[in-house]
PDB file of C-alpha atoms and ligand atoms in Angstrom:
ATOM      1  CA  MET A  18      -0.604  23.273   7.988  1.00 50.00           C
ATOM      2  CA  THR A  19      -4.164  22.089   7.501  1.00 54.00           C
ATOM      3  CA  SER A  20      -7.563  22.762   9.013  1.00 57.00           C
ATOM      4  CA  ASP A  21     -10.702  20.695   9.411  1.00 57.00           C
ATOM      5  CA  ALA A  22     -12.212  22.765   6.596  1.00 57.00           C
ATOM      6  CA  ASP A  23      -9.426  21.678   4.214  1.00 80.00           C
ATOM      7  CA  GLN A  24     -11.128  20.405   1.056  1.00 89.00           C
ATOM      8  CA  ASN A  25      -8.133  18.297  -0.002  1.00 95.00           C
ATOM      9  CA  PRO A  26      -8.384  14.903   1.744  1.00 97.00           C
ATOM     10  CA  LEU A  27      -4.929  13.819   0.634  1.00 97.00           C
ATOM     11  CA  ARG A  28      -3.404  16.820   2.365  1.00 96.00           C
ATOM     12  CA  ARG A  29      -5.447  15.899   5.448  1.00 97.00           C
ATOM     13  CA  LEU A  30      -4.155  12.321   5.215  1.00 98.00           C
ATOM     14  CA  GLY A  31      -0.585  13.604   4.937  1.00 97.00           C
ATOM     15  CA  VAL A  32      -0.987  15.661   8.108  1.00 96.00           C
ATOM     16  CA  ASP A  33      -2.695  12.805   9.981  1.00 98.00           C
ATOM     17  CA  ARG A  34       0.051  10.355   8.966  1.00 98.00           C
ATOM     18  CA  ALA A  35       2.755  12.813  10.053  1.00 98.00           C
ATOM     19  CA  ASN A  36       1.033  13.161  13.444  1.00 98.00           C
ATOM     20  CA  ALA A  37       0.717   9.366  13.677  1.00 98.00           C
ATOM     21  CA  ARG A  38       4.434   8.960  12.928  1.00 98.00           C
ATOM     22  CA  ALA A  39       5.271  11.518  15.622  1.00 98.00           C
ATOM     23  CA  ALA A  40       3.121   9.481  18.042  1.00 98.00           C
ATOM     24  CA  ASN A  41       4.885   6.233  17.006  1.00 98.00           C
ATOM     25  CA  ASP A  42       1.588   4.832  15.739  1.00 98.00           C
ATOM     26  CA  PRO A  43       2.385   1.349  14.361  1.00 98.00           C
ATOM     27  CA  TRP A  44      -0.096   2.006  11.513  1.00 98.00           C
ATOM     28  CA  ALA A  45       1.401   5.337  10.494  1.00 98.00           C
ATOM     29  CA  ASN A  46       3.025   3.769   7.417  1.00 98.00           C
ATOM     30  CA  LEU A  47       0.605   0.908   6.762  1.00 98.00           C
ATOM     31  CA  CYS A  48      -2.679   0.319   4.977  1.00 98.00           C
ATOM     32  CA  VAL A  49      -5.026  -2.515   4.036  1.00 99.00           C
ATOM     33  CA  LEU A  50      -5.321  -3.010   0.286  1.00 98.00           C
ATOM     34  CA  THR A  51      -8.514  -4.715  -0.860  1.00 98.00           C
ATOM     35  CA  THR A  52      -8.847  -6.177  -4.324  1.00 98.00           C
ATOM     36  CA  ILE A  53     -11.294  -8.586  -5.932  1.00 97.00           C
ATOM     37  CA  ASP A  54     -10.309 -12.085  -7.027  1.00 96.00           C
ATOM     38  CA  ARG A  55     -12.977 -13.808  -9.130  1.00 94.00           C
ATOM     39  CA  GLY A  56     -15.723 -11.992  -7.226  1.00 94.00           C
ATOM     40  CA  LEU A  57     -14.245 -12.511  -3.768  1.00 96.00           C
ATOM     41  CA  PRO A  58     -12.690  -9.683  -1.737  1.00 97.00           C
ATOM     42  CA  GLN A  59      -9.031 -10.108  -0.801  1.00 98.00           C
ATOM     43  CA  ALA A  60      -7.459  -7.832   1.826  1.00 98.00           C
ATOM     44  CA  ARG A  61      -3.868  -7.622   3.019  1.00 98.00           C
ATOM     45  CA  VAL A  62      -1.579  -5.222   4.870  1.00 98.00           C
ATOM     46  CA  LEU A  63       0.964  -3.267   2.808  1.00 98.00           C
ATOM     47  CA  VAL A  64       3.340  -0.394   3.464  1.00 98.00           C
ATOM     48  CA  LEU A  65       1.687   2.825   2.243  1.00 98.00           C
ATOM     49  CA  ARG A  66       4.461   4.920   0.746  1.00 97.00           C
ATOM     50  CA  ASP A  67       4.826   8.548  -0.293  1.00 97.00           C
ATOM     51  CA  ILE A  68       6.634   8.659  -3.618  1.00 96.00           C
ATOM     52  CA  GLU A  69       7.073  12.031  -5.315  1.00 94.00           C
ATOM     53  CA  GLY A  70       4.138  13.427  -3.340  1.00 94.00           C
ATOM     54  CA  ARG A  71       1.786  10.564  -4.328  1.00 97.00           C
ATOM     55  CA  LEU A  72       0.551   7.561  -2.366  1.00 98.00           C
ATOM     56  CA  ALA A  73       2.233   4.372  -3.556  1.00 98.00           C
ATOM     57  CA  LEU A  74       2.474   0.629  -2.977  1.00 98.00           C
ATOM     58  CA  PHE A  75       5.416  -1.660  -3.716  1.00 98.00           C
ATOM     59  CA  MET A  76       5.028  -5.379  -4.414  1.00 98.00           C
ATOM     60  CA  ASN A  77       6.216  -8.297  -6.493  1.00 98.00           C
ATOM     61  CA  ALA A  78       4.605  -8.838  -9.883  1.00 98.00           C
ATOM     62  CA  THR A  79       4.388 -12.605  -9.286  1.00 98.00           C
ATOM     63  CA  SER A  80       1.882 -12.043  -6.462  1.00 98.00           C
ATOM     64  CA  PRO A  81      -1.870 -12.598  -6.796  1.00 97.00           C
ATOM     65  CA  LYS A  82      -2.583  -8.983  -5.836  1.00 98.00           C
ATOM     66  CA  GLN A  83      -0.676  -7.713  -8.862  1.00 97.00           C
ATOM     67  CA  HIS A  84      -2.961  -9.651 -11.194  1.00 97.00           C
ATOM     68  CA  GLN A  85      -6.015  -8.484  -9.251  1.00 98.00           C
ATOM     69  CA  ILE A  86      -4.876  -4.848  -9.480  1.00 98.00           C
ATOM     70  CA  SER A  87      -4.113  -5.017 -13.186  1.00 96.00           C
ATOM     71  CA  ASN A  88      -7.476  -6.673 -13.929  1.00 94.00           C
ATOM     72  CA  ALA A  89      -9.536  -4.060 -12.056  1.00 95.00           C
ATOM     73  CA  THR A  90     -10.365  -0.424 -12.600  1.00 95.00           C
ATOM     74  CA  HIS A  91     -10.276   0.335  -8.875  1.00 97.00           C
ATOM     75  CA  VAL A  92      -8.852  -0.826  -5.560  1.00 98.00           C
ATOM     76  CA  ASN A  93      -9.685   0.085  -1.998  1.00 98.00           C
ATOM     77  CA  VAL A  94      -7.068   1.314   0.471  1.00 98.00           C
ATOM     78  CA  LEU A  95      -7.934   1.603   4.154  1.00 98.00           C
ATOM     79  CA  THR A  96      -5.926   2.903   7.054  1.00 98.00           C
ATOM     80  CA  TYR A  97      -6.821   3.480  10.685  1.00 98.00           C
ATOM     81  CA  LEU A  98      -4.518   5.749  12.666  1.00 98.00           C
ATOM     82  CA  ALA A  99      -5.439   4.859  16.230  1.00 98.00           C
ATOM     83  CA  SER A 100      -3.195   7.573  17.664  1.00 98.00           C
ATOM     84  CA  CYS A 101      -5.372  10.206  15.921  1.00 97.00           C
ATOM     85  CA  GLY A 102      -8.653   8.245  16.000  1.00 98.00           C
ATOM     86  CA  VAL A 103      -8.971   8.598  12.232  1.00 98.00           C
ATOM     87  CA  GLN A 104     -10.029   6.106   9.574  1.00 98.00           C
ATOM     88  CA  TYR A 105      -9.510   6.694   5.830  1.00 98.00           C
ATOM     89  CA  ARG A 106     -11.226   4.625   3.138  1.00 98.00           C
ATOM     90  CA  ILE A 107      -9.871   5.399  -0.299  1.00 98.00           C
ATOM     91  CA  THR A 108     -11.280   4.268  -3.637  1.00 98.00           C
ATOM     92  CA  ALA A 109      -8.555   4.631  -6.210  1.00 98.00           C
ATOM     93  CA  SER A 110      -7.297   3.715  -9.626  1.00 98.00           C
ATOM     94  CA  THR A 111      -3.678   2.646  -9.995  1.00 98.00           C
ATOM     95  CA  THR A 112      -0.816   3.764 -12.226  1.00 98.00           C
ATOM     96  CA  PRO A 113       2.407   1.759 -12.578  1.00 98.00           C
ATOM     97  CA  ILE A 114       5.397   3.559 -11.061  1.00 98.00           C
ATOM     98  CA  PRO A 115       8.389   3.905 -13.411  1.00 98.00           C
ATOM     99  CA  GLN A 116      10.774   1.012 -12.755  1.00 97.00           C
ATOM    100  CA  SER A 117      13.696   3.392 -12.253  1.00 97.00           C
ATOM    101  CA  ILE A 118      11.933   4.877  -9.193  1.00 97.00           C
ATOM    102  CA  VAL A 119      10.962   1.490  -7.733  1.00 97.00           C
ATOM    103  CA  HIS A 120      14.407   0.022  -8.287  1.00 97.00           C
ATOM    104  CA  THR A 121      16.248   2.965  -6.739  1.00 97.00           C
ATOM    105  CA  SER A 122      14.125   2.622  -3.595  1.00 96.00           C
ATOM    106  CA  TRP A 123      14.526  -1.192  -3.681  1.00 97.00           C
ATOM    107  CA  ARG A 124      18.294  -0.827  -3.114  1.00 97.00           C
ATOM    108  CA  ASP A 125      17.553   0.410   0.443  1.00 96.00           C
ATOM    109  CA  ARG A 126      15.602  -2.713   1.367  1.00 97.00           C
ATOM    110  CA  PRO A 127      17.022  -5.185   3.910  1.00 97.00           C
ATOM    111  CA  ARG A 128      18.713  -8.322   2.595  1.00 98.00           C
ATOM    112  CA  ILE A 129      15.887 -10.793   3.258  1.00 98.00           C
ATOM    113  CA  PRO A 130      13.200  -9.000   1.191  1.00 98.00           C
ATOM    114  CA  LYS A 131      15.768  -8.493  -1.577  1.00 98.00           C
ATOM    115  CA  VAL A 132      16.553 -12.218  -1.646  1.00 98.00           C
ATOM    116  CA  MET A 133      12.844 -13.030  -1.476  1.00 98.00           C
ATOM    117  CA  ASP A 134      12.125 -10.842  -4.504  1.00 98.00           C
ATOM    118  CA  TRP A 135      14.704 -12.829  -6.497  1.00 98.00           C
ATOM    119  CA  LEU A 136      13.298 -16.089  -5.089  1.00 98.00           C
ATOM    120  CA  TYR A 137       9.804 -15.143  -6.320  1.00 97.00           C
ATOM    121  CA  HIS A 138      11.279 -14.219  -9.660  1.00 88.00           C
ATOM    122  CA  HIS A 139      13.248 -17.415 -10.331  1.00 92.00           C
ATOM    123  CA  HIS A 140      12.033 -20.173  -7.999  1.00 93.00           C
ATOM    124  CA  ALA A 141       8.546 -19.786  -6.563  1.00 97.00           C
ATOM    125  CA  PRO A 142       6.036 -16.989  -7.286  1.00 98.00           C
ATOM    126  CA  GLN A 143       4.816 -15.178  -4.179  1.00 98.00           C
ATOM    127  CA  SER A 144       1.836 -16.812  -2.445  1.00 98.00           C
ATOM    128  CA  THR A 145       2.328 -20.196  -4.140  1.00 98.00           C
ATOM    129  CA  VAL A 146       2.460 -23.453  -2.155  1.00 98.00           C
ATOM    130  CA  VAL A 147       5.831 -25.013  -1.272  1.00 97.00           C
ATOM    131  CA  PRO A 148       6.260 -28.523   0.164  1.00 97.00           C
ATOM    132  CA  SER A 149       7.529 -27.205   3.519  1.00 98.00           C
ATOM    133  CA  ARG A 150       9.252 -24.333   5.302  1.00 98.00           C
ATOM    134  CA  ASP A 151      12.528 -26.312   5.078  1.00 98.00           C
ATOM    135  CA  THR A 152      12.147 -26.384   1.288  1.00 97.00           C
ATOM    136  CA  LEU A 153      11.633 -22.632   1.326  1.00 98.00           C
ATOM    137  CA  LYS A 154      14.750 -22.137   3.455  1.00 98.00           C
ATOM    138  CA  THR A 155      16.813 -24.246   1.081  1.00 97.00           C
ATOM    139  CA  MET A 156      15.560 -22.160  -1.848  1.00 97.00           C
ATOM    140  CA  TYR A 157      16.371 -19.006   0.096  1.00 98.00           C
ATOM    141  CA  GLU A 158      19.965 -20.167   0.793  1.00 98.00           C
ATOM    142  CA  THR A 159      20.457 -20.987  -2.878  1.00 97.00           C
ATOM    143  CA  VAL A 160      19.383 -17.501  -3.924  1.00 98.00           C
ATOM    144  CA  HIS A 161      21.249 -15.802  -1.073  1.00 98.00           C
ATOM    145  CA  THR A 162      24.566 -17.457  -1.874  1.00 97.00           C
ATOM    146  CA  THR A 163      24.375 -16.753  -5.609  1.00 96.00           C
ATOM    147  CA  LEU A 164      23.029 -13.202  -5.388  1.00 97.00           C
ATOM    148  CA  ALA A 165      25.520 -10.316  -5.377  1.00 96.00           C
ATOM    149  CA  ALA A 166      26.096  -8.433  -2.131  1.00 96.00           C
ATOM    150  CA  ASP A 167      24.478  -5.327  -3.650  1.00 96.00           C
ATOM    151  CA  PRO A 168      22.098  -6.743  -6.276  1.00 97.00           C
ATOM    152  CA  ASP A 169      19.904  -4.937  -8.762  1.00 97.00           C
ATOM    153  CA  ALA A 170      16.149  -5.406  -8.369  1.00 97.00           C
ATOM    154  CA  PRO A 171      14.455  -8.086 -10.473  1.00 97.00           C
ATOM    155  CA  ALA A 172      12.047  -6.830 -13.133  1.00 97.00           C
ATOM    156  CA  SER A 173       9.230  -8.241 -11.004  1.00 97.00           C
ATOM    157  CA  ALA A 174       9.843  -5.665  -8.234  1.00 98.00           C
ATOM    158  CA  ILE A 175       7.142  -3.169  -9.132  1.00 98.00           C
ATOM    159  CA  GLY A 176       4.992  -0.437  -7.674  1.00 98.00           C
ATOM    160  CA  TYR A 177       1.747   1.421  -8.232  1.00 98.00           C
ATOM    161  CA  PHE A 178       0.720   4.976  -7.555  1.00 98.00           C
ATOM    162  CA  ILE A 179      -2.660   5.160  -5.800  1.00 98.00           C
ATOM    163  CA  ASP A 180      -4.781   7.784  -7.541  1.00 97.00           C
ATOM    164  CA  ALA A 181      -7.672   8.531  -5.194  1.00 97.00           C
ATOM    165  CA  HIS A 182     -11.116   9.251  -6.688  1.00 97.00           C
ATOM    166  CA  GLU A 183     -13.061   9.134  -3.461  1.00 98.00           C
ATOM    167  CA  VAL A 184     -11.822   9.466   0.106  1.00 98.00           C
ATOM    168  CA  GLU A 185     -13.883   8.952   3.217  1.00 98.00           C
ATOM    169  CA  ARG A 186     -12.492  10.272   6.488  1.00 98.00           C
ATOM    170  CA  LEU A 187     -14.001   9.299   9.833  1.00 98.00           C
ATOM    171  CA  GLN A 188     -12.759  11.205  12.861  1.00 98.00           C
ATOM    172  CA  LEU A 189     -13.684   9.607  16.163  1.00 97.00           C
ATOM    173  CA  ALA A 190     -14.838  12.221  18.640  1.00 95.00           C
ATOM    174  CA  GLY A 191     -14.830  10.605  22.056  1.00 88.00           C
ATOM    175  CA  ASP A 192     -17.958  11.802  23.835  1.00 91.00           C
ATOM    176  CA  ASP A 193     -19.186  13.804  20.835  1.00 95.00           C
ATOM    177  CA  ILE A 194     -20.711  12.640  17.525  1.00 96.00           C
ATOM    178  CA  HIS A 195     -18.024  11.403  15.147  1.00 97.00           C
ATOM    179  CA  THR A 196     -17.208  13.487  12.082  1.00 97.00           C
ATOM    180  CA  ARG A 197     -17.579  11.636   8.803  1.00 98.00           C
ATOM    181  CA  GLU A 198     -16.773  13.299   5.486  1.00 97.00           C
ATOM    182  CA  ARG A 199     -16.673  12.000   1.939  1.00 98.00           C
ATOM    183  CA  PHE A 200     -14.512  13.719  -0.639  1.00 98.00           C
ATOM    184  CA  SER A 201     -15.141  13.037  -4.337  1.00 97.00           C
ATOM    185  CA  ILE A 202     -13.432  14.384  -7.428  1.00 96.00           C
ATOM    186  CA  VAL A 203     -15.901  16.593  -9.301  1.00 94.00           C
ATOM    187  CA  ASP A 204     -14.850  18.800 -12.239  1.00 94.00           C
ATOM    188  CA  GLY A 205     -11.196  18.355 -11.341  1.00 92.00           C
ATOM    189  CA  GLY A 206     -11.633  19.481  -7.722  1.00 94.00           C
ATOM    190  CA  TRP A 207     -12.636  17.857  -4.425  1.00 96.00           C
ATOM    191  CA  ARG A 208     -16.293  17.977  -3.431  1.00 96.00           C
ATOM    192  CA  ARG A 209     -16.912  17.458   0.313  1.00 96.00           C
ATOM    193  CA  ASP A 210     -20.056  15.871   1.733  1.00 97.00           C
ATOM    194  CA  VAL A 211     -20.818  15.320   5.400  1.00 97.00           C
ATOM    195  CA  LEU A 212     -22.119  11.805   6.085  1.00 98.00           C
ATOM    196  CA  VAL A 213     -24.051  10.337   8.958  1.00 97.00           C
ATOM    197  CA  PRO A 214     -21.336   8.560  10.959  1.00 97.00           C
TER     198      PRO A 214
HETATM  199  C1  FMN B 307       3.196  -4.999   8.371  1.00 58.77           C
HETATM  200  C2  FMN B 307       3.148  -5.632   7.001  1.00 58.77           C
HETATM  201  C3  FMN B 307       3.636  -4.930   5.906  1.00 58.77           C
HETATM  202  C4  FMN B 307       3.612  -5.520   4.630  1.00 58.77           C
HETATM  203  N1  FMN B 307       4.052  -4.787   3.563  1.00 58.77           N
HETATM  204  C5  FMN B 307       4.015  -5.318   2.323  1.00 58.77           C
HETATM  205  C6  FMN B 307       4.375  -4.525   1.183  1.00 58.77           C
HETATM  206  O1  FMN B 307       4.698  -3.332   1.260  1.00 58.77           O
HETATM  207  N2  FMN B 307       4.327  -5.137  -0.041  1.00 58.77           N
HETATM  208  C7  FMN B 307       3.927  -6.438  -0.185  1.00 58.77           C
HETATM  209  O2  FMN B 307       3.903  -6.912  -1.334  1.00 58.77           O
HETATM  210  N3  FMN B 307       3.541  -7.199   0.865  1.00 58.77           N
HETATM  211  C8  FMN B 307       3.570  -6.671   2.121  1.00 58.77           C
HETATM  212  N4  FMN B 307       3.164  -7.415   3.204  1.00 58.77           N
HETATM  213  C9  FMN B 307       2.712  -8.821   2.975  1.00 58.77           C
HETATM  214  C10 FMN B 307       1.262  -8.820   2.458  1.00 58.77           C
HETATM  215  O3  FMN B 307       0.357  -8.526   3.518  1.00 58.77           O
HETATM  216  C11 FMN B 307       0.847 -10.157   1.797  1.00 58.77           C
HETATM  217  O4  FMN B 307       0.958 -11.205   2.755  1.00 58.77           O
HETATM  218  C12 FMN B 307       1.714 -10.523   0.583  1.00 58.77           C
HETATM  219  O5  FMN B 307       2.039  -9.364  -0.170  1.00 58.77           O
HETATM  220  C13 FMN B 307       0.991 -11.513  -0.324  1.00 58.77           C
HETATM  221  O6  FMN B 307      -0.226 -10.946  -0.743  1.00 58.77           O
HETATM  222  P1  FMN B 307      -1.142 -11.557  -1.909  1.00 58.77           P
HETATM  223  O7  FMN B 307      -1.066 -13.066  -1.811  1.00 58.77           O
HETATM  224  O8  FMN B 307      -2.506 -11.044  -1.627  1.00 58.77           O
HETATM  225  O9  FMN B 307      -0.611 -11.038  -3.229  1.00 58.77           O
HETATM  226  C14 FMN B 307       3.129  -6.846   4.460  1.00 58.77           C
HETATM  227  C15 FMN B 307       2.604  -7.520   5.574  1.00 58.77           C
HETATM  228  C16 FMN B 307       2.605  -6.922   6.809  1.00 58.77           C
HETATM  229  C17 FMN B 307       2.010  -7.696   7.981  1.00 58.77           C
END
């Protein structure tokens, strides 16, 4: 249970995401992660996970975003749940998730992402250029045929907890004025400010 007066924005997010899942909102489990690469913003869609009660992201350590995350103090995570008319903008630091947790979850992934993680690891780092899609498919077949039916995760399958410092929640209000709140960590608790929407 939560109320609009709830001072904990992460609890509010949890309730909003649960409602979005119940409404089959395609964004219920997604977010946009923004990082900075040599001064330029880089945004991409990722699955926003709940791991041990914390927000989390899974990725491959060969990817550009991993280097951008590890070189920065903060990242930005955005999600818009259209079914609830709610946007969250989260400024967060990141903490590596223990490999044992990531790798246990990794076992439940479908075959193609599993093979791709091994492909990144041994053949071509994620987001690098390949000569053609046919070349990529040949690489994929090589990994697929040599990889066990139930493989372990490569060391490069990693994850980060998202530790929110500031959360902005915008609730669209139809014919009324939207409700915009900013929650910031102050003295170990959440301070709530109302913003002009
Ligand atoms: C719906 C959707 C979900 C995605 N989920 C993930 C994810 O959980 N982890 C991930 O590494 N990439 C995910 N991707 C791919 C990323 O958006 C991105 O293309 C890829 O990670 C490479 O990013 P980078 O070059 O910025 O490192 C997803 C893409 C879409 C469209």
